[in-house]
Amino acid sequence: MRRLLTIALALAILTALAGPANAQPKHPERDLFCRYGSLDNGRWTEREVHAEIRCALTHWNAGTFTHAHAIAERESGDYWGAHNPSGASGIYQNLASLWPGRVAAFNASHPRWHAAPSVWNARSSVIVSIWLASMTNWGPWGG
């Protein structure tokens, strides 16, 4: 009898710790729409950029994280504020002249994602670029 009570108590404790079976994630949109900009409560850290890339790759087939990250590293050092004299900016160094059309096309085909119009927005730079790479095999970035 004592053993049965011990098992019942252990199960009750484990059930209470696990929470309800239908518990929702703390940030349900984070994985659904790749929103990782607030993990470290700052300005887009490398960890947040990596999480954003990983998430985008689960939505669009643009190769491996290693490949997508190598391009981001080569283009900007994973820095959302990177800019070069050619006018390319952001994590994946999109040209300012091409960015508005790219983000508009993305938003038209993925309206619930709400990509921001600024190339300086790290999330938008990653999701729009990976979406584009999924259709072009990273062509604009030299593969």
XYZ file of C-alpha atoms in Angstrom:
143
model
C 0.000 0.000 0.000
C 2.828 2.365 0.902
C 4.525 1.730 -2.455
C 1.289 2.489 -4.308
C 0.921 5.801 -2.457
C 4.531 6.710 -3.269
C 3.970 6.014 -6.968
C 0.717 8.006 -6.965
C 2.429 10.943 -5.258
C 5.333 10.841 -7.722
C 2.909 10.818 -10.673
C 0.960 13.743 -9.199
C 4.159 15.768 -8.785
C 5.367 14.982 -12.317
C 1.970 15.902 -13.764
C 1.961 19.203 -11.897
C 5.493 20.025 -13.066
C 4.690 19.191 -16.688
C 1.696 21.550 -16.736
C -1.506 21.064 -18.668
C -1.394 18.884 -21.768
C -2.633 21.751 -23.909
C -0.152 24.333 -22.606
C 0.868 26.815 -25.293
C 4.480 27.821 -25.865
C 5.501 31.077 -24.203
C 5.980 32.764 -27.604
C 3.865 30.807 -30.134
C 4.759 33.122 -33.045
C 8.479 32.757 -32.461
C 8.808 29.462 -34.338
C 5.800 29.948 -36.592
C 7.004 33.265 -38.024
C 10.688 33.244 -37.006
C 10.674 36.052 -34.451
C 13.920 35.759 -32.500
C 14.909 39.396 -32.111
C 14.219 39.514 -28.394
C 16.051 36.456 -27.101
C 18.877 38.493 -25.611
C 16.950 41.739 -25.026
C 19.272 43.762 -27.169
C 20.203 44.562 -30.717
C 20.289 41.333 -32.695
C 23.051 39.239 -31.257
C 24.829 36.517 -33.185
C 22.758 33.920 -31.309
C 19.537 35.591 -32.456
C 20.728 35.794 -36.065
C 21.627 32.098 -35.969
C 18.192 31.225 -34.528
C 16.549 33.304 -37.258
C 18.531 31.536 -39.996
C 17.759 28.098 -38.547
C 14.060 28.909 -38.314
C 13.852 30.324 -41.844
C 15.494 27.175 -43.179
C 12.695 25.093 -41.628
C 10.207 27.064 -43.739
C 12.153 27.363 -47.010
C 14.564 24.824 -48.441
C 17.690 26.865 -49.063
C 20.267 24.294 -48.042
C 21.928 23.750 -44.716
C 22.501 26.091 -41.815
C 26.237 25.776 -42.407
C 25.886 27.066 -45.969
C 23.354 29.818 -45.167
C 25.426 30.966 -42.218
C 28.666 30.944 -44.223
C 27.063 33.342 -46.697
C 25.769 35.612 -43.916
C 29.194 35.542 -42.282
C 30.929 36.359 -45.567
C 28.483 39.134 -46.430
C 28.160 40.907 -43.082
C 29.781 38.987 -40.264
C 26.208 38.288 -39.061
C 25.846 42.012 -38.387
C 22.428 43.500 -39.148
C 23.921 46.995 -39.562
C 26.549 46.057 -42.147
C 26.791 48.369 -45.151
C 29.206 48.651 -48.032
C 29.824 51.373 -50.627
C 27.915 49.456 -53.335
C 24.723 50.185 -51.415
C 24.321 46.630 -50.153
C 23.178 46.432 -46.545
C 21.990 44.099 -43.816
C 22.875 40.567 -42.882
C 22.711 39.232 -46.434
C 23.843 42.507 -48.071
C 20.794 43.168 -50.236
C 21.164 46.079 -52.619
C 19.048 49.065 -51.627
C 17.711 49.309 -55.197
C 16.471 45.686 -55.152
C 15.257 45.422 -51.562
C 11.830 47.112 -51.877
C 10.803 44.756 -54.679
C 12.095 41.715 -52.820
C 10.306 42.508 -49.569
C 7.097 43.430 -51.457
C 7.161 40.101 -53.316
C 7.784 38.237 -50.070
C 4.930 40.004 -48.274
C 2.574 39.420 -51.209
C 3.247 35.686 -51.101
C 3.471 35.442 -47.284
C 1.114 38.125 -45.915
C 0.979 36.745 -42.365
C 4.753 37.079 -41.971
C 4.831 40.895 -42.105
C 8.426 41.388 -43.231
C 9.495 44.928 -42.396
C 10.311 47.219 -45.319
C 13.782 48.112 -44.001
C 16.827 46.152 -45.108
C 18.218 47.058 -41.665
C 15.603 44.837 -40.029
C 17.560 41.679 -39.226
C 14.527 39.388 -39.264
C 13.380 40.679 -42.638
C 16.878 40.475 -44.084
C 17.132 36.817 -43.092
C 13.653 35.564 -43.991
C 13.407 37.409 -47.306
C 16.941 36.398 -48.320
C 16.453 32.740 -47.406
C 13.095 32.707 -49.186
C 14.792 34.156 -52.269
C 17.688 31.695 -51.959
C 15.205 28.811 -51.851
C 14.134 29.799 -55.374
C 17.541 30.791 -56.754
C 19.946 28.403 -55.029
C 21.755 31.404 -53.536
C 22.430 32.748 -57.052
C 22.451 36.467 -56.117
C 25.086 35.694 -53.490
C 27.312 33.652 -55.768
C 25.960 30.322 -54.537
